[in-house]
Structure formats: C-alpha cells, structure tokens
mmCIF file of C-alpha atoms (C1' of nucleotides) in Angstrom:
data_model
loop_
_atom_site.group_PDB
_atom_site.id
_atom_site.type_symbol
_atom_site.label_atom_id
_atom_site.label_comp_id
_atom_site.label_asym_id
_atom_site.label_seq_id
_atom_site.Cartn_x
_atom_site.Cartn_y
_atom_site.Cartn_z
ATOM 1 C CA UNK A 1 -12.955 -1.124 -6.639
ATOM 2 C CA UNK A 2 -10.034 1.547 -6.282
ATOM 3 C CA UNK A 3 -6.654 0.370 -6.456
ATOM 4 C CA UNK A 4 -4.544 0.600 -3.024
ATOM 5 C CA UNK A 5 -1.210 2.166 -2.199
ATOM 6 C CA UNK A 6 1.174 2.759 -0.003
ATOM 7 C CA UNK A 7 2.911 6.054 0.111
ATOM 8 C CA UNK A 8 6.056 6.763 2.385
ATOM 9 C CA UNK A 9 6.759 10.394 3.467
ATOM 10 C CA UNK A 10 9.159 12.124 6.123
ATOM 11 C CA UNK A 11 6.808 13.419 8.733
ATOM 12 C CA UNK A 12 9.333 16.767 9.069
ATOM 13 C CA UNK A 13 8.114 16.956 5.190
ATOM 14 C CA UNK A 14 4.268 16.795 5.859
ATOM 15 C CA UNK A 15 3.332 14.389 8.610
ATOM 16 C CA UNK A 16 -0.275 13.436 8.910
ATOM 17 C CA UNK A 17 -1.227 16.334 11.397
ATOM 18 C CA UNK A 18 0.844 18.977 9.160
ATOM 19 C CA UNK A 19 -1.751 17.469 6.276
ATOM 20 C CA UNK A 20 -4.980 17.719 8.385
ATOM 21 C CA UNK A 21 -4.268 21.204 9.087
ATOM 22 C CA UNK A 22 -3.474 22.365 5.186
ATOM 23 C CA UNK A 23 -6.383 24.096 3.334
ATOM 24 C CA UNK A 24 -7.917 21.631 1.071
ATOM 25 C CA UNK A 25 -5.934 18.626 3.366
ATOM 26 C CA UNK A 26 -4.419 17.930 0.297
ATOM 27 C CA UNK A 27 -0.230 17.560 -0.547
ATOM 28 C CA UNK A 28 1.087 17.641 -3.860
ATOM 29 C CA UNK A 29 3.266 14.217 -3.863
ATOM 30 C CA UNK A 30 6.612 15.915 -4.987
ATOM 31 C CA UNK A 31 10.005 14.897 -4.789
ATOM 32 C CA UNK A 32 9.967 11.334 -6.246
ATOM 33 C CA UNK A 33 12.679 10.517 -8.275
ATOM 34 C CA UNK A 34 12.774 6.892 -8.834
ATOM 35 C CA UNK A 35 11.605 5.565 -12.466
ATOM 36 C CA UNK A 36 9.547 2.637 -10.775
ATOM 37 C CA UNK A 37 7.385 4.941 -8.180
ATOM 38 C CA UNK A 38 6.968 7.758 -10.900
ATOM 39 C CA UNK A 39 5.393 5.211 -13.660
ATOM 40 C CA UNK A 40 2.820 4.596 -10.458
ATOM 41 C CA UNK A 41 1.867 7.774 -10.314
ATOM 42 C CA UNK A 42 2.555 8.466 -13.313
ATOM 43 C CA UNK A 43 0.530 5.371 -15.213
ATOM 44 C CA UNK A 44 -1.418 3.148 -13.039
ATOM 45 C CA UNK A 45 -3.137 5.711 -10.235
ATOM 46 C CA UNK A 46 -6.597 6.456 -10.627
ATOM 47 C CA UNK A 47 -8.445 9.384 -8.609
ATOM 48 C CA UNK A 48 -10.014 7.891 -5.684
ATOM 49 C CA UNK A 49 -7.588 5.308 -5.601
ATOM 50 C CA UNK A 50 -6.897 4.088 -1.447
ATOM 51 C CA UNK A 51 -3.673 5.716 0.088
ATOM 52 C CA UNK A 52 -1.563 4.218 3.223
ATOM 53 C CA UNK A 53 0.187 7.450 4.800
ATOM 54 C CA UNK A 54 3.007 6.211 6.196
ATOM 55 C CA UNK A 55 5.452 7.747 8.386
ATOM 56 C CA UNK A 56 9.515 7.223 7.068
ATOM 57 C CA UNK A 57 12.734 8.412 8.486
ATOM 58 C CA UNK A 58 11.290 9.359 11.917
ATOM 59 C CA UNK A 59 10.924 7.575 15.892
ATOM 60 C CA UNK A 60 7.917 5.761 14.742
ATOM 61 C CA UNK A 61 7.784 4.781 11.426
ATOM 62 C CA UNK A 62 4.476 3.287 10.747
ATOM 63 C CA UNK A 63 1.336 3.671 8.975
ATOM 64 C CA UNK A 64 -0.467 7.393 10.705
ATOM 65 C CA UNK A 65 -3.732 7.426 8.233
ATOM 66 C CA UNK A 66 -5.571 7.211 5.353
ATOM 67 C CA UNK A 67 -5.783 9.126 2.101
ATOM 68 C CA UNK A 68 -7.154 9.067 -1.786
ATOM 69 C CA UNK A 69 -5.303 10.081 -4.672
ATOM 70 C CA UNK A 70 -7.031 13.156 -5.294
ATOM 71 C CA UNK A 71 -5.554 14.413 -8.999
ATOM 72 C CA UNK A 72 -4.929 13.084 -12.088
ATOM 73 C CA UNK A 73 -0.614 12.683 -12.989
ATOM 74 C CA UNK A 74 0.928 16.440 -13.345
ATOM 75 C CA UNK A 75 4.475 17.681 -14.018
ATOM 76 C CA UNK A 76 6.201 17.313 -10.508
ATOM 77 C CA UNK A 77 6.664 21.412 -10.392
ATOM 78 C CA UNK A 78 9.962 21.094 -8.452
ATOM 79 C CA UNK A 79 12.028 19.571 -11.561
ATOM 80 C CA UNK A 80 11.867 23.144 -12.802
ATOM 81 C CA UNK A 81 12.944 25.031 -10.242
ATOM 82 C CA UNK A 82 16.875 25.570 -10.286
ATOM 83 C CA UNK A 83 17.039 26.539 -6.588
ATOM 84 C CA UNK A 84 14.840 22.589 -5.255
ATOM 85 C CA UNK A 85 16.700 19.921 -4.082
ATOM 86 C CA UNK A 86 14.691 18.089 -6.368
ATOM 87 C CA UNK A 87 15.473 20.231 -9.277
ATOM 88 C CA UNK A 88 16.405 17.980 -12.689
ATOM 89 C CA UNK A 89 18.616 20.199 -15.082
ATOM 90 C CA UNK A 90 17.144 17.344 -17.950
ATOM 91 C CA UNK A 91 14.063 18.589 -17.422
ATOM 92 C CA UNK A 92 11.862 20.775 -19.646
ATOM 93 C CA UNK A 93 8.364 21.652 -19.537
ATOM 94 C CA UNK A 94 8.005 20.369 -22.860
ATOM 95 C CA UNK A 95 9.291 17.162 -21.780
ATOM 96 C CA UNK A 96 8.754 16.577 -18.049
ATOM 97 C CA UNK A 97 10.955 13.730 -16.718
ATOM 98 C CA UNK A 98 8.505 13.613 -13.401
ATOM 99 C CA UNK A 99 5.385 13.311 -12.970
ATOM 100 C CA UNK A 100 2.994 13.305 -9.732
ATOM 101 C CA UNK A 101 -0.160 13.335 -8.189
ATOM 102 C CA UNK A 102 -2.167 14.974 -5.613
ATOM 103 C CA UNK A 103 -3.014 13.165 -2.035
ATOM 104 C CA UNK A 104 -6.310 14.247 -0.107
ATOM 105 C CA UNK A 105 -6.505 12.559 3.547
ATOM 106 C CA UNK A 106 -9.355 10.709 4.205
ATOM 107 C CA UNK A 107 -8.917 10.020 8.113
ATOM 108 C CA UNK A 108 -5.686 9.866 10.834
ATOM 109 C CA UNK A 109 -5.576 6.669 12.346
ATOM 110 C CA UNK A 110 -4.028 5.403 15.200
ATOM 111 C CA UNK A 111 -0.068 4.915 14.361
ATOM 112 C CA UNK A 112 0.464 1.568 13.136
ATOM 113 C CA UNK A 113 3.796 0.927 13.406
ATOM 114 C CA UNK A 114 6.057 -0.711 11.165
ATOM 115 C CA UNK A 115 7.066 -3.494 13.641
ATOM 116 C CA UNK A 116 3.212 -4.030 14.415
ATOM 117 C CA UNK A 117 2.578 -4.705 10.606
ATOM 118 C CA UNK A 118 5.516 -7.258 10.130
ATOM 119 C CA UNK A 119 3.290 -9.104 13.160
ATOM 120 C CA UNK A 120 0.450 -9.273 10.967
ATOM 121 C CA UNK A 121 0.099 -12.638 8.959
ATOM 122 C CA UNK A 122 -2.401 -10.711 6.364
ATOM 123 C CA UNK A 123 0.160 -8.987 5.665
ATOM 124 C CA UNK A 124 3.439 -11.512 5.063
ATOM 125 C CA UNK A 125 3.528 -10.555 1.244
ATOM 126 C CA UNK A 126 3.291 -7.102 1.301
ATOM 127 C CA UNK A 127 5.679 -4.983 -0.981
ATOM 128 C CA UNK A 128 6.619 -2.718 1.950
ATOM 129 C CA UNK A 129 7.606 -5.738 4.118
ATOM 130 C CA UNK A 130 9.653 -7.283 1.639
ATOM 131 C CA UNK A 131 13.534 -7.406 2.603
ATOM 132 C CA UNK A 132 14.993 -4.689 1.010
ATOM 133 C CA UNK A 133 12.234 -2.545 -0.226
ATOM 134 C CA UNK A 134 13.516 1.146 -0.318
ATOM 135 C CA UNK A 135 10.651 1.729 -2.676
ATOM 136 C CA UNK A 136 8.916 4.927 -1.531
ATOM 137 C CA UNK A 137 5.376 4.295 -3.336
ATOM 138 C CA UNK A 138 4.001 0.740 -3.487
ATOM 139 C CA UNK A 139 0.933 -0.986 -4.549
ATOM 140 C CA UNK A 140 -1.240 -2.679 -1.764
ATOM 141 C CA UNK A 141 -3.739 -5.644 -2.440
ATOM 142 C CA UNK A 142 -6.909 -5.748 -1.737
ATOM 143 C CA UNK A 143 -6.734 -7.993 0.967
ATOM 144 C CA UNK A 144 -3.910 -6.391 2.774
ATOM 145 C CA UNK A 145 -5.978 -2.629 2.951
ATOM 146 C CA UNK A 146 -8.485 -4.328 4.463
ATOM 147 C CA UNK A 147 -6.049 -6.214 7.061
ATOM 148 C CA UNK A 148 -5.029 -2.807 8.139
ATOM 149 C CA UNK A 149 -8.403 -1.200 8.195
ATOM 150 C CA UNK A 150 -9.593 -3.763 10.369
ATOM 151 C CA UNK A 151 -6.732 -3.488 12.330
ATOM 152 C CA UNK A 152 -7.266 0.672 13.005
ATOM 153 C CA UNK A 153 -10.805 0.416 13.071
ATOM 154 C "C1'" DG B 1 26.266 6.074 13.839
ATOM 155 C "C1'" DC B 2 25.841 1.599 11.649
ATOM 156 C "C1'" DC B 3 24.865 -1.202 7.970
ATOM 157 C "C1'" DA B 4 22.191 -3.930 4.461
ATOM 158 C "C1'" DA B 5 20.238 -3.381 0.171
ATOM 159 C "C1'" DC B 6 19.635 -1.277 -3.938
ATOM 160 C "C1'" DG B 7 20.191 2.333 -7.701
ATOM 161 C "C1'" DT B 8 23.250 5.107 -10.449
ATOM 162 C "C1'" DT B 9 27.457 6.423 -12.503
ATOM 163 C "C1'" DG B 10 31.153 6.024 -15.449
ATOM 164 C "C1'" DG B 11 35.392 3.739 -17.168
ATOM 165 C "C1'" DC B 12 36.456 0.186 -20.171
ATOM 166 C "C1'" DG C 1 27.220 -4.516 -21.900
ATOM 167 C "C1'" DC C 2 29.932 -5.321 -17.670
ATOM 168 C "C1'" DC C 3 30.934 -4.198 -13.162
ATOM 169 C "C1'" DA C 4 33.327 -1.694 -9.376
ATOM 170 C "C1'" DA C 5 32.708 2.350 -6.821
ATOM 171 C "C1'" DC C 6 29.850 5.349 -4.826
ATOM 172 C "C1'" DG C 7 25.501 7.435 -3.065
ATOM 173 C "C1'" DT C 8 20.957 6.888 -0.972
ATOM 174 C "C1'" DT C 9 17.370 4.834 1.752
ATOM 175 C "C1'" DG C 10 15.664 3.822 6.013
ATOM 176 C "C1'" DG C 11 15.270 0.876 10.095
ATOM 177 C "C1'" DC C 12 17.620 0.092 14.214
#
DNA sequence: GCCAACGTTGGC
DNA sequence: GCCAACGTTGGC
C-alpha cells in the first residue's frame, strides 16, 4: 500500500491541464524550500506513492486530480541556477540543500474545492485542513484518499 | 487588499 | 537561546 500525499501548486505554475498536455505528463516538483516538505520528498516518498494535485493561490483552490510520485529524490536543479527565483547561493552540487521528486498524473478529476473538503467529515483531521497549515506538501491517510476518491468517482 | 498564522532573521 | 521584527503563504 503506497503512501498518500497532498501536493499544493499555483495553477499559473503548472495547473492540471498544463500537466496533461506535457510530454511524459510528468512535472519536476521544484521550488520547495521549506525543511519540513523537502525531508518528504526528500526521505519518506516512495515511487508510486498516491498524489492529491491541488490547486493554490488561484479562484478555485481545490483538489483538480490525481498523480504518483514518479522518481526517486534528485537535486532540485533550480538551487543552482543564479538567475531562478529559487536559486540558493548555499548550495553546491556537492552538497545539495534541496532535494525533489518527479510527479506523473494519473487522472483530472472534477475540481474539488477546498470549501467542499472542509464539508467532508472523513476528512476533519486532515493536515491540509488544519488551522494554519501553510505547508505546501502533506501526508494523507489512508482513509482520507479514499474519502476523496469516492467523492470524485 | 486584508489578515491570520507561521517561518526566518538577526541583535543581544 | 530569546524574541521582536519582518517576510511569506494563501484563503477570502
């Protein structure tokens, strides 16, 4: 049984449709520089692990699909590069400070908002829920990924 | 634009 | 190590 996840991401970054249309449907997770979501990727994912796509920062935040963790942890690329936002001048290739992972999608789903999933009782402990969460990756129970399958089935 | 919550920074 | 100030996240 594959671990779940949630994993938030700006849809003007790579929304769900953006990822259906890549080659490969496949996003390299950059960007994440908190010490908390990078030991996730970094640590605890496993390939085929279950991914929540969800929508941040937009009209409709909400979950928009599904999707696996489709690599195992790499050196997030942009920590390197002087002229990315995400660029970390502590940073060396011979001692990466971030790390991340590849996502594949497995299906869109109907947008599940955010206000729809604080309805859900399944769902009362989730991390995402939780007052205050600004975490950007978070793990998801067993339980919960199949409240929200059931509920975009 | 507002604001709550949290993380980071930096002086001491 | 403490903690105030500041920056960021992210929904509304």
């Amino acid at each position: 049984m594959p671990n779940a996840w949630l994993m938030k991401i700006e849809p003007t970054e790579c929304s769900i449709d953006d990822l259906a249309a890549r080659p490969g449907q496949q996003v390299p997770w950059t960007g994440v520089r908190n010490h908390l979501a990078r030991n996730y990727m970094r640590d605890a994912m496993r390939v085929g692990d279950d991914v929540l796509y969800y929508h941040s920062s937009c009209p409709e935040p909400g979950i928009a699909g599904l999707a696996k963790v489709a690599s195992t942890p790499y050196p997030d690329p942009t920590q390197f590069d002087p002229e990315s936002p995400y660029f970390d001048a502590r940073a060396t290739p011979e001692a990466p400070r971030w790390w991340l992972v590849d996502v594949a999608l497995a299906r869109k789903t109907r947008l599940l908002p955010l206000a729809e999933l604080r309805g859900m009782p399944e769902l009362a402990e989730m991390v995402i829920l939780r007052r205050g969460n600004r975490l950007s990756i978070t793990p998801v129970t067993a339980s919960e990924w199949r409240a929200v399958l059931d509920r975009v089935a």
